[in-house]
PDB file of C-alpha atoms and ligand atoms in Angstrom:
ATOM      1  CA  MET A 218       2.695  39.077 -12.667  1.00  0.00           C
ATOM      2  CA  THR A 219       5.392  41.448  -9.890  1.00  0.00           C
ATOM      3  CA  THR A 220       4.983  45.131  -9.276  1.00  0.00           C
ATOM      4  CA  VAL A 221       7.904  46.766  -9.322  1.00  0.00           C
ATOM      5  CA  THR A 222       7.707  50.394  -7.268  1.00  0.00           C
ATOM      6  CA  MET A 223      10.093  53.265  -8.549  1.00  0.00           C
ATOM      7  CA  ARG A 224      11.333  56.383  -7.051  1.00  0.00           C
ATOM      8  CA  GLY A 225      10.823  59.519  -9.377  1.00  0.00           C
ATOM      9  CA  ALA A 226      14.214  60.962  -8.314  1.00  0.00           C
ATOM     10  CA  CYS A 227      16.759  59.341  -6.217  1.00  0.00           C
ATOM     11  CA  LEU A 228      20.276  58.288  -5.473  1.00  0.00           C
ATOM     12  CA  ALA A 229      19.743  54.430  -6.291  1.00  0.00           C
ATOM     13  CA  HIS A 230      21.808  52.396  -3.747  1.00  0.00           C
ATOM     14  CA  ASP A 231      23.624  49.380  -5.567  1.00  0.00           C
ATOM     15  CA  ASP A 232      23.417  45.441  -3.840  1.00  0.00           C
ATOM     16  CA  THR A 233      26.657  46.558  -1.097  1.00  0.00           C
ATOM     17  CA  GLY A 234      24.761  49.773   0.364  1.00  0.00           C
ATOM     18  CA  ALA A 235      26.843  51.828  -2.139  1.00  0.00           C
ATOM     19  CA  VAL A 236      25.491  54.991  -4.259  1.00  0.00           C
ATOM     20  CA  ALA A 237      25.238  53.278  -7.803  1.00  0.00           C
ATOM     21  CA  GLN A 238      27.591  54.793 -10.223  1.00  0.00           C
ATOM     22  CA  LEU A 239      24.946  55.218 -12.966  1.00  0.00           C
ATOM     23  CA  HIS A 240      25.878  59.046 -14.460  1.00  0.00           C
ATOM     24  CA  GLY A 241      25.500  59.408 -18.064  1.00  0.00           C
ATOM     25  CA  LEU A 242      24.199  55.768 -18.133  1.00  0.00           C
ATOM     26  CA  GLY A 243      23.176  53.375 -20.766  1.00  0.00           C
ATOM     27  CA  ILE A 244      21.033  50.224 -20.333  1.00  0.00           C
ATOM     28  CA  GLN A 245      19.956  47.457 -22.160  1.00  0.00           C
ATOM     29  CA  GLN A 246      18.624  44.588 -22.224  1.00  0.00           C
ATOM     30  CA  PHE A 247      20.827  41.308 -22.612  1.00  0.00           C
ATOM     31  CA  ASP A 248      19.205  37.792 -22.013  1.00  0.00           C
ATOM     32  CA  GLY A 249      16.625  38.784 -20.031  1.00  0.00           C
ATOM     33  CA  THR A 250      18.316  40.748 -17.306  1.00  0.00           C
ATOM     34  CA  TYR A 251      19.099  44.493 -17.524  1.00  0.00           C
ATOM     35  CA  TYR A 252      22.773  45.929 -17.625  1.00  0.00           C
ATOM     36  CA  ALA A 253      23.645  49.237 -16.253  1.00  0.00           C
ATOM     37  CA  TYR A 254      26.748  51.422 -17.658  1.00  0.00           C
ATOM     38  CA  GLY A 255      26.855  54.845 -15.935  1.00  0.00           C
ATOM     39  CA  GLU A 256      29.968  56.763 -15.480  1.00  0.00           C
ATOM     40  CA  ASN A 257      31.675  56.657 -11.970  1.00  0.00           C
ATOM     41  CA  LYS A 258      31.795  59.983 -10.344  1.00  0.00           C
ATOM     42  CA  VAL A 259      32.855  59.202  -6.967  1.00  0.00           C
ATOM     43  CA  ASN A 260      35.602  61.718  -7.098  1.00  0.00           C
ATOM     44  CA  GLY A 261      34.585  63.836  -9.564  1.00  0.00           C
ATOM     45  CA  ASN A 262      34.473  64.352 -12.933  1.00  0.00           C
ATOM     46  CA  LEU A 263      38.572  62.594 -13.971  1.00  0.00           C
ATOM     47  CA  PHE A 264      37.920  58.772 -15.796  1.00  0.00           C
ATOM     48  CA  GLN A 265      37.096  56.649 -12.603  1.00  0.00           C
ATOM     49  CA  GLY A 266      36.572  53.420 -14.671  1.00  0.00           C
ATOM     50  CA  VAL A 267      32.804  52.481 -16.392  1.00  0.00           C
ATOM     51  CA  ALA A 268      30.939  50.650 -13.361  1.00  0.00           C
ATOM     52  CA  CYS A 269      28.464  48.100 -14.823  1.00  0.00           C
ATOM     53  CA  TYR A 270      25.621  47.552 -13.029  1.00  0.00           C
ATOM     54  CA  THR A 271      22.366  44.180 -13.433  1.00  0.00           C
ATOM     55  CA  SER A 272      18.863  43.684 -12.135  1.00  0.00           C
ATOM     56  CA  ASP A 273      15.804  42.263 -13.110  1.00  0.00           C
ATOM     57  CA  ASP A 274      13.396  44.748 -12.459  1.00  0.00           C
ATOM     58  CA  LEU A 275      15.268  48.646 -12.915  1.00  0.00           C
ATOM     59  CA  ALA A 276      14.707  49.311  -8.968  1.00  0.00           C
ATOM     60  CA  HIS A 277      17.098  47.129  -7.475  1.00  0.00           C
ATOM     61  CA  TRP A 278      20.926  46.894  -8.568  1.00  0.00           C
ATOM     62  CA  HIS A 279      23.820  44.894  -8.319  1.00  0.00           C
ATOM     63  CA  ASN A 280      27.388  46.034  -8.745  1.00  0.00           C
ATOM     64  CA  ALA A 281      29.093  44.393 -10.787  1.00  0.00           C
ATOM     65  CA  GLY A 282      32.305  46.158 -10.672  1.00  0.00           C
ATOM     66  CA  ILE A 283      34.468  48.493 -13.190  1.00  0.00           C
ATOM     67  CA  VAL A 284      33.756  46.742 -16.284  1.00  0.00           C
ATOM     68  CA  LEU A 285      35.807  49.279 -18.179  1.00  0.00           C
ATOM     69  CA  ALA A 286      38.712  50.547 -16.157  1.00  0.00           C
ATOM     70  CA  PRO A 287      40.695  53.515 -16.481  1.00  0.00           C
ATOM     71  CA  ARG A 288      43.763  53.023 -18.914  1.00  0.00           C
ATOM     72  CA  ALA A 289      47.610  53.772 -17.744  1.00  0.00           C
ATOM     73  CA  GLU A 290      48.682  56.571 -19.864  1.00  0.00           C
ATOM     74  CA  GLY A 291      47.068  58.151 -22.861  1.00  0.00           C
ATOM     75  CA  LEU A 292      42.842  59.046 -23.662  1.00  0.00           C
ATOM     76  CA  LEU A 293      40.830  56.767 -21.036  1.00  0.00           C
ATOM     77  CA  ALA A 294      43.898  57.046 -18.635  1.00  0.00           C
ATOM     78  CA  ALA A 295      42.783  59.113 -14.853  1.00  0.00           C
ATOM     79  CA  ASP A 296      43.932  62.487 -16.002  1.00  0.00           C
ATOM     80  CA  THR A 297      41.077  62.039 -18.950  1.00  0.00           C
ATOM     81  CA  ILE A 298      37.649  62.749 -19.392  1.00  0.00           C
ATOM     82  CA  ALA A 299      34.403  59.563 -20.573  1.00  0.00           C
ATOM     83  CA  GLU A 300      31.066  60.440 -20.633  1.00  0.00           C
ATOM     84  CA  ARG A 301      28.031  58.516 -21.054  1.00  0.00           C
ATOM     85  CA  PRO A 302      29.304  54.900 -22.076  1.00  0.00           C
ATOM     86  CA  LYS A 303      26.911  53.005 -24.208  1.00  0.00           C
ATOM     87  CA  VAL A 304      26.897  49.092 -24.886  1.00  0.00           C
ATOM     88  CA  LEU A 305      25.502  47.397 -27.747  1.00  0.00           C
ATOM     89  CA  ARG A 306      25.686  43.597 -28.308  1.00  0.00           C
ATOM     90  CA  CYS A 307      26.532  43.032 -32.122  1.00  0.00           C
ATOM     91  CA  PRO A 308      24.008  40.212 -34.221  1.00  0.00           C
ATOM     92  CA  SER A 309      26.785  38.988 -36.141  1.00  0.00           C
ATOM     93  CA  ALA A 310      29.477  38.909 -34.046  1.00  0.00           C
ATOM     94  CA  GLY A 311      28.015  38.174 -30.825  1.00  0.00           C
ATOM     95  CA  GLU A 312      30.623  41.060 -29.084  1.00  0.00           C
ATOM     96  CA  TYR A 313      30.222  43.797 -27.151  1.00  0.00           C
ATOM     97  CA  VAL A 314      30.891  46.963 -28.395  1.00  0.00           C
ATOM     98  CA  MET A 315      30.778  50.007 -26.076  1.00  0.00           C
ATOM     99  CA  TYR A 316      31.019  53.551 -27.518  1.00  0.00           C
ATOM    100  CA  ILE A 317      32.233  55.926 -24.948  1.00  0.00           C
ATOM    101  CA  HIS A 318      32.384  60.514 -25.662  1.00  0.00           C
ATOM    102  CA  ALA A 319      36.394  60.712 -24.782  1.00  0.00           C
ATOM    103  CA  GLU A 320      38.032  63.796 -23.515  1.00  0.00           C
ATOM    104  CA  ARG A 321      41.648  64.562 -23.170  1.00  0.00           C
ATOM    105  CA  GLY A 322      41.288  66.462 -20.427  1.00  0.00           C
ATOM    106  CA  ASP A 323      39.243  69.662 -21.277  1.00  0.00           C
ATOM    107  CA  TYR A 324      36.441  69.419 -23.700  1.00  0.00           C
ATOM    108  CA  ASN A 325      38.108  70.097 -27.123  1.00  0.00           C
ATOM    109  CA  TYR A 326      39.065  66.764 -27.843  1.00  0.00           C
ATOM    110  CA  ALA A 327      35.934  65.200 -28.900  1.00  0.00           C
ATOM    111  CA  HIS A 328      36.837  61.796 -30.206  1.00  0.00           C
ATOM    112  CA  VAL A 329      34.309  58.965 -29.201  1.00  0.00           C
ATOM    113  CA  ALA A 330      36.097  55.508 -27.884  1.00  0.00           C
ATOM    114  CA  VAL A 331      35.144  52.064 -29.119  1.00  0.00           C
ATOM    115  CA  ALA A 332      35.822  48.929 -26.850  1.00  0.00           C
ATOM    116  CA  VAL A 333      34.596  45.762 -27.005  1.00  0.00           C
ATOM    117  CA  ALA A 334      33.994  42.539 -24.864  1.00  0.00           C
ATOM    118  CA  ASP A 335      33.034  39.164 -25.088  1.00  0.00           C
ATOM    119  CA  ASN A 336      31.071  38.844 -21.847  1.00  0.00           C
ATOM    120  CA  PRO A 337      28.651  42.244 -20.559  1.00  0.00           C
ATOM    121  CA  LEU A 338      30.307  42.117 -17.442  1.00  0.00           C
ATOM    122  CA  GLY A 339      33.540  42.965 -19.226  1.00  0.00           C
ATOM    123  CA  PRO A 340      36.500  43.597 -19.328  1.00  0.00           C
ATOM    124  CA  PHE A 341      36.149  45.881 -21.801  1.00  0.00           C
ATOM    125  CA  ARG A 342      39.341  45.962 -24.282  1.00  0.00           C
ATOM    126  CA  PHE A 343      39.677  50.007 -25.697  1.00  0.00           C
ATOM    127  CA  LEU A 344      39.954  49.771 -29.323  1.00  0.00           C
ATOM    128  CA  PHE A 345      40.785  52.943 -30.731  1.00  0.00           C
ATOM    129  CA  SER A 346      38.996  56.167 -30.816  1.00  0.00           C
ATOM    130  CA  MET A 347      37.663  58.297 -34.080  1.00  0.00           C
ATOM    131  CA  GLN A 348      35.929  61.140 -35.411  1.00  0.00           C
ATOM    132  CA  PRO A 349      32.998  59.820 -37.615  1.00  0.00           C
ATOM    133  CA  PHE A 350      33.422  60.921 -41.543  1.00  0.00           C
ATOM    134  CA  GLY A 351      35.942  63.856 -39.180  1.00  0.00           C
ATOM    135  CA  ASN A 352      33.694  65.090 -37.534  1.00  0.00           C
ATOM    136  CA  ILE A 353      33.677  66.288 -33.668  1.00  0.00           C
ATOM    137  CA  SER A 354      31.553  63.885 -31.877  1.00  0.00           C
ATOM    138  CA  ARG A 355      30.640  64.777 -27.664  1.00  0.00           C
ATOM    139  CA  ASP A 356      27.658  63.560 -26.490  1.00  0.00           C
ATOM    140  CA  ILE A 357      26.633  60.394 -27.729  1.00  0.00           C
ATOM    141  CA  GLY A 358      23.286  57.684 -27.253  1.00  0.00           C
ATOM    142  CA  VAL A 359      23.349  53.915 -29.511  1.00  0.00           C
ATOM    143  CA  PHE A 360      20.280  52.289 -30.927  1.00  0.00           C
ATOM    144  CA  GLN A 361      19.723  49.105 -32.296  1.00  0.00           C
ATOM    145  CA  ASP A 362      16.847  48.777 -34.714  1.00  0.00           C
ATOM    146  CA  ASP A 363      14.483  45.867 -35.366  1.00  0.00           C
ATOM    147  CA  ASP A 364      17.038  44.511 -37.909  1.00  0.00           C
ATOM    148  CA  GLY A 365      19.828  44.229 -35.426  1.00  0.00           C
ATOM    149  CA  ALA A 366      21.299  47.481 -37.461  1.00  0.00           C
ATOM    150  CA  GLY A 367      23.636  49.132 -35.002  1.00  0.00           C
ATOM    151  CA  TYR A 368      24.093  52.499 -34.419  1.00  0.00           C
ATOM    152  CA  LEU A 369      26.075  55.756 -32.916  1.00  0.00           C
ATOM    153  CA  ILE A 370      23.993  59.239 -32.265  1.00  0.00           C
ATOM    154  CA  SER A 371      26.559  61.277 -31.965  1.00  0.00           C
ATOM    155  CA  GLU A 372      26.200  65.562 -30.842  1.00  0.00           C
ATOM    156  CA  ASP A 373      28.422  67.864 -33.640  1.00  0.00           C
ATOM    157  CA  ARG A 374      28.247  71.375 -32.055  1.00  0.00           C
ATOM    158  CA  GLU A 375      26.626  74.228 -34.879  1.00  0.00           C
ATOM    159  CA  HIS A 376      26.467  71.253 -37.234  1.00  0.00           C
ATOM    160  CA  GLY A 377      23.890  69.448 -35.890  1.00  0.00           C
ATOM    161  CA  THR A 378      23.279  66.283 -34.272  1.00  0.00           C
ATOM    162  CA  HIS A 379      24.514  62.688 -36.344  1.00  0.00           C
ATOM    163  CA  ILE A 380      22.897  59.845 -36.774  1.00  0.00           C
ATOM    164  CA  TYR A 381      25.432  57.134 -38.143  1.00  0.00           C
ATOM    165  CA  ARG A 382      24.961  53.850 -38.930  1.00  0.00           C
ATOM    166  CA  LEU A 383      27.578  50.868 -37.816  1.00  0.00           C
ATOM    167  CA  SER A 384      29.033  48.675 -40.006  1.00  0.00           C
ATOM    168  CA  ASP A 385      28.241  44.590 -39.785  1.00  0.00           C
ATOM    169  CA  ASP A 386      30.608  44.602 -36.723  1.00  0.00           C
ATOM    170  CA  TYR A 387      29.956  47.159 -35.465  1.00  0.00           C
ATOM    171  CA  HIS A 388      33.547  48.889 -34.987  1.00  0.00           C
ATOM    172  CA  SER A 389      33.044  51.659 -37.454  1.00  0.00           C
ATOM    173  CA  VAL A 390      30.072  53.969 -39.364  1.00  0.00           C
ATOM    174  CA  VAL A 391      28.838  53.585 -42.162  1.00  0.00           C
ATOM    175  CA  GLU A 392      26.359  56.532 -43.763  1.00  0.00           C
ATOM    176  CA  ASP A 393      26.167  59.222 -42.148  1.00  0.00           C
ATOM    177  CA  VAL A 394      22.183  58.736 -41.869  1.00  0.00           C
ATOM    178  CA  VAL A 395      20.754  62.155 -40.752  1.00  0.00           C
ATOM    179  CA  CYS A 396      21.961  65.618 -38.917  1.00  0.00           C
ATOM    180  CA  LEU A 397      19.680  67.217 -36.746  1.00  0.00           C
ATOM    181  CA  ARG A 398      19.845  71.114 -35.243  1.00  0.00           C
ATOM    182  CA  GLY A 399      17.232  71.892 -33.422  1.00  0.00           C
ATOM    183  CA  THR A 400      14.020  73.648 -34.172  1.00  0.00           C
ATOM    184  CA  ASN A 401      15.029  77.552 -33.697  1.00  0.00           C
ATOM    185  CA  TYR A 402      18.259  76.368 -32.418  1.00  0.00           C
ATOM    186  CA  ARG A 403      22.025  76.940 -33.732  1.00  0.00           C
ATOM    187  CA  TYR A 404      22.940  73.431 -32.597  1.00  0.00           C
ATOM    188  CA  GLY A 405      21.902  70.160 -32.251  1.00  0.00           C
ATOM    189  CA  TYR A 406      20.695  68.971 -29.285  1.00  0.00           C
ATOM    190  CA  GLU A 407      23.283  66.489 -27.038  1.00  0.00           C
ATOM    191  CA  SER A 408      22.578  63.723 -25.163  1.00  0.00           C
ATOM    192  CA  PRO A 409      20.683  62.085 -27.546  1.00  0.00           C
ATOM    193  CA  THR A 410      18.727  58.838 -27.163  1.00  0.00           C
ATOM    194  CA  ILE A 411      16.269  56.946 -29.565  1.00  0.00           C
ATOM    195  CA  VAL A 412      13.600  54.308 -28.899  1.00  0.00           C
ATOM    196  CA  LYS A 413      11.286  53.177 -31.313  1.00  0.00           C
ATOM    197  CA  HIS A 414       7.679  52.449 -31.104  1.00  0.00           C
ATOM    198  CA  ASP A 415       4.299  51.395 -33.483  1.00  0.00           C
ATOM    199  CA  GLY A 416       6.591  52.298 -36.318  1.00  0.00           C
ATOM    200  CA  LEU A 417       7.583  55.372 -35.508  1.00  0.00           C
ATOM    201  CA  TYR A 418      11.492  56.873 -34.185  1.00  0.00           C
ATOM    202  CA  TYR A 419      11.241  59.379 -31.064  1.00  0.00           C
ATOM    203  CA  TRP A 420      14.679  60.911 -31.086  1.00  0.00           C
ATOM    204  CA  PHE A 421      15.394  62.763 -27.167  1.00  0.00           C
ATOM    205  CA  GLY A 422      18.064  65.489 -26.746  1.00  0.00           C
ATOM    206  CA  SER A 423      18.942  67.820 -24.589  1.00  0.00           C
ATOM    207  CA  GLN A 424      20.081  71.829 -25.312  1.00  0.00           C
ATOM    208  CA  LEU A 425      23.273  72.828 -24.938  1.00  0.00           C
ATOM    209  CA  THR A 426      23.839  74.614 -20.842  1.00  0.00           C
ATOM    210  CA  GLY A 427      26.599  72.453 -19.728  1.00  0.00           C
ATOM    211  CA  TRP A 428      25.917  70.571 -16.181  1.00  0.00           C
ATOM    212  CA  ASP A 429      21.976  73.180 -16.214  1.00  0.00           C
ATOM    213  CA  CYS A 430      19.376  71.057 -16.963  1.00  0.00           C
ATOM    214  CA  ASN A 431      17.086  72.564 -20.031  1.00  0.00           C
ATOM    215  CA  ASP A 432      13.678  71.709 -21.027  1.00  0.00           C
ATOM    216  CA  ASN A 433      14.870  68.784 -23.344  1.00  0.00           C
ATOM    217  CA  MET A 434      13.044  67.993 -26.539  1.00  0.00           C
ATOM    218  CA  PHE A 435      12.307  65.370 -28.782  1.00  0.00           C
ATOM    219  CA  ALA A 436      11.333  64.801 -32.671  1.00  0.00           C
ATOM    220  CA  THR A 437      10.121  61.620 -34.569  1.00  0.00           C
ATOM    221  CA  ALA A 438       9.925  60.245 -37.736  1.00  0.00           C
ATOM    222  CA  ALA A 439       9.361  57.241 -39.772  1.00  0.00           C
ATOM    223  CA  ASP A 440      12.493  56.886 -41.101  1.00  0.00           C
ATOM    224  CA  LEU A 441      15.657  57.407 -39.440  1.00  0.00           C
ATOM    225  CA  HIS A 442      17.002  59.317 -42.105  1.00  0.00           C
ATOM    226  CA  GLY A 443      13.404  61.801 -41.973  1.00  0.00           C
ATOM    227  CA  PRO A 444      12.154  63.452 -42.299  1.00  0.00           C
ATOM    228  CA  TRP A 445      11.813  64.595 -38.811  1.00  0.00           C
ATOM    229  CA  SER A 446       9.388  66.907 -37.286  1.00  0.00           C
ATOM    230  CA  GLU A 447       9.659  69.924 -35.395  1.00  0.00           C
ATOM    231  CA  TRP A 448      11.346  69.170 -31.472  1.00  0.00           C
ATOM    232  CA  LYS A 449       9.315  70.513 -29.042  1.00  0.00           C
ATOM    233  CA  ALA A 450       9.408  69.350 -25.051  1.00  0.00           C
ATOM    234  CA  PHE A 451       7.965  66.717 -23.689  1.00  0.00           C
ATOM    235  CA  THR A 452       7.554  68.320 -20.122  1.00  0.00           C
ATOM    236  CA  PRO A 453       5.767  71.498 -19.068  1.00  0.00           C
ATOM    237  CA  ALA A 454       7.338  74.919 -20.424  1.00  0.00           C
ATOM    238  CA  GLY A 455       9.971  75.863 -17.901  1.00  0.00           C
ATOM    239  CA  SER A 456       9.946  72.886 -15.905  1.00  0.00           C
ATOM    240  CA  ARG A 457      13.737  71.950 -17.118  1.00  0.00           C
ATOM    241  CA  THR A 458      12.876  68.472 -17.562  1.00  0.00           C
ATOM    242  CA  PHE A 459      11.931  68.093 -13.711  1.00  0.00           C
ATOM    243  CA  ASP A 460      15.605  68.894 -13.445  1.00  0.00           C
ATOM    244  CA  SER A 461      17.137  66.440 -15.455  1.00  0.00           C
ATOM    245  CA  GLN A 462      19.070  65.728 -18.441  1.00  0.00           C
ATOM    246  CA  CYS A 463      17.624  63.150 -19.996  1.00  0.00           C
ATOM    247  CA  ASP A 464      19.918  59.548 -20.706  1.00  0.00           C
ATOM    248  CA  LEU A 465      17.494  57.330 -22.350  1.00  0.00           C
ATOM    249  CA  VAL A 466      13.701  55.899 -23.064  1.00  0.00           C
ATOM    250  CA  LEU A 467      13.378  52.740 -22.116  1.00  0.00           C
ATOM    251  CA  PRO A 468      10.556  49.886 -23.163  1.00  0.00           C
ATOM    252  CA  LEU A 469       8.548  48.800 -20.326  1.00  0.00           C
ATOM    253  CA  PRO A 470       6.589  45.420 -20.560  1.00  0.00           C
ATOM    254  CA  ASP A 471       2.520  46.401 -21.695  1.00  0.00           C
ATOM    255  CA  GLY A 472       3.686  49.224 -24.134  1.00  0.00           C
ATOM    256  CA  GLN A 473       4.709  51.509 -21.354  1.00  0.00           C
ATOM    257  CA  PHE A 474       8.230  53.511 -21.047  1.00  0.00           C
ATOM    258  CA  LEU A 475      10.953  54.850 -18.601  1.00  0.00           C
ATOM    259  CA  TYR A 476      12.315  57.549 -18.550  1.00  0.00           C
ATOM    260  CA  VAL A 477      16.236  58.148 -17.219  1.00  0.00           C
ATOM    261  CA  GLY A 478      18.118  61.051 -16.658  1.00  0.00           C
ATOM    262  CA  ASP A 479      20.777  62.937 -14.867  1.00  0.00           C
ATOM    263  CA  ARG A 480      19.684  65.534 -11.862  1.00  0.00           C
ATOM    264  CA  TRP A 481      23.930  66.500 -12.325  1.00  0.00           C
ATOM    265  CA  GLN A 482      25.324  68.485  -8.733  1.00  0.00           C
ATOM    266  CA  PRO A 483      28.222  69.968 -10.400  1.00  0.00           C
ATOM    267  CA  LYS A 484      29.935  70.069  -7.135  1.00  0.00           C
ATOM    268  CA  ASP A 485      28.985  66.811  -6.434  1.00  0.00           C
ATOM    269  CA  LEU A 486      28.625  64.882  -9.445  1.00  0.00           C
ATOM    270  CA  GLY A 487      29.109  60.964  -7.752  1.00  0.00           C
ATOM    271  CA  ASN A 488      25.908  62.078  -5.437  1.00  0.00           C
ATOM    272  CA  SER A 489      23.944  63.064  -8.311  1.00  0.00           C
ATOM    273  CA  PRO A 490      20.479  61.990  -8.214  1.00  0.00           C
ATOM    274  CA  THR A 491      19.151  60.039 -11.431  1.00  0.00           C
ATOM    275  CA  LEU A 492      14.952  60.558 -11.759  1.00  0.00           C
ATOM    276  CA  TRP A 493      13.444  56.896 -13.428  1.00  0.00           C
ATOM    277  CA  LEU A 494       9.960  58.480 -14.251  1.00  0.00           C
ATOM    278  CA  PRO A 495       7.512  57.141 -16.609  1.00  0.00           C
ATOM    279  CA  ILE A 496       6.865  58.251 -20.134  1.00  0.00           C
ATOM    280  CA  ARG A 497       4.327  58.407 -22.218  1.00  0.00           C
ATOM    281  CA  ILE A 498       4.996  57.653 -26.296  1.00  0.00           C
ATOM    282  CA  GLY A 499       2.608  56.815 -28.765  1.00  0.00           C
ATOM    283  CA  GLY A 500       1.035  58.713 -31.668  1.00  0.00           C
ATOM    284  CA  GLY A 501       3.505  60.856 -32.459  1.00  0.00           C
ATOM    285  CA  GLN A 502       3.732  62.729 -28.513  1.00  0.00           C
ATOM    286  CA  ALA A 503       5.744  62.217 -25.659  1.00  0.00           C
ATOM    287  CA  LEU A 504       5.155  63.096 -22.314  1.00  0.00           C
ATOM    288  CA  LEU A 505       6.871  62.839 -19.003  1.00  0.00           C
ATOM    289  CA  GLU A 506       4.518  62.808 -15.804  1.00  0.00           C
ATOM    290  CA  TRP A 507       6.242  63.673 -12.814  1.00  0.00           C
ATOM    291  CA  HIS A 508       5.413  61.225  -9.751  1.00  0.00           C
ATOM    292  CA  ASP A 509       7.094  60.673  -6.102  1.00  0.00           C
ATOM    293  CA  GLU A 510       6.569  56.950  -6.033  1.00  0.00           C
ATOM    294  CA  TRP A 511       5.152  55.292  -9.032  1.00  0.00           C
ATOM    295  CA  THR A 512       4.532  51.007 -10.479  1.00  0.00           C
ATOM    296  CA  TYR A 513       4.673  49.155 -12.976  1.00  0.00           C
ATOM    297  CA  GLU A 514       4.410  45.289 -13.560  1.00  0.00           C
ATOM    298  CA  ARG A 515       6.718  42.852 -14.867  1.00  0.00           C
TER     299      ARG A 515
HETATM  300  C1  LIG B2061      26.218  68.457 -20.766  1.00  0.00           C
HETATM  301  C2  LIG B2061      26.537  67.178 -21.527  1.00  0.00           C
HETATM  302  O1  LIG B2061      25.897  66.498 -21.601  1.00  0.00           O
HETATM  303  C3  LIG B2061      27.224  65.992 -19.744  1.00  0.00           C
HETATM  304  O2  LIG B2061      27.406  64.615 -20.314  1.00  0.00           O
HETATM  305  C4  LIG B2061      28.585  66.547 -19.911  1.00  0.00           C
HETATM  306  O3  LIG B2061      29.979  66.945 -20.724  1.00  0.00           O
HETATM  307  C5  LIG B2061      27.999  67.714 -19.499  1.00  0.00           C
HETATM  308  N1  LIG B2061      27.774  68.485 -20.387  1.00  0.00           N
HETATM  309  C6  LIG B2061      29.524  68.668 -18.843  1.00  0.00           C
HETATM  310  O4  LIG B2061      29.672  70.489 -18.555  1.00  0.00           O
END
């Protein structure tokens, strides 16, 4: 057993001493190693590639470089915006499939781009972009269920936020599983992420306030199709999720869970701190607790 010390809010530095560009990140564990994919925001909001970092403990990060580079022109070029990269390993093909919110330079294009690689360290190759079943797609998340089925979670303004089931090769959507608006809220929640614990799905998301933080919400269901519970906050009302926007909730050993979120600094996005906090999940409840520093055993 090793004790890992985590800092509640920090600018994670990588093994080169640079600030890890883990903004809007996704994390997956492949063959025992954590792979984090983040937005590289060193020079502002336009697309500078997807940065990848590897870690054994989620506290120390090796810089594995840019795994999806900006294209020469068109979508995902350096004059566009691309956010919230998320990678799944497709069980049937063994391929690594990246989903990423792709915009043309403002926030009106609202597509999701798909890129693939044979290796979690890339290089990822852009395949195409889409609007699932013709629906607007802004903030995204992904989820892989115990049976290997892959899901794309995608925010669609006043229609709500969708969960789409992916095809066996993870390249397309085959079912609009559910589309939810918030509780007493006219939109779906953005920065969506889902985790499963004890047979219950926990879906987290934030309200739509740009780079500003708000009280993020969660809902639960025994089936992705629903019925879903009402949405409620998982931090004290008015805490604005300890000034963060959720990226993901990740299982740790021994039934513990890690919450990762962004504390955006719109004028200096590349130095936006990341929150790494324990979140208690169980019995349909979720509670995020503040700690300057905390530990877990691995
Ligand atoms: C909120 C989203 O969650 C972020 O990823 C980013 O798109 C900002 N809006 C931009 O205002």
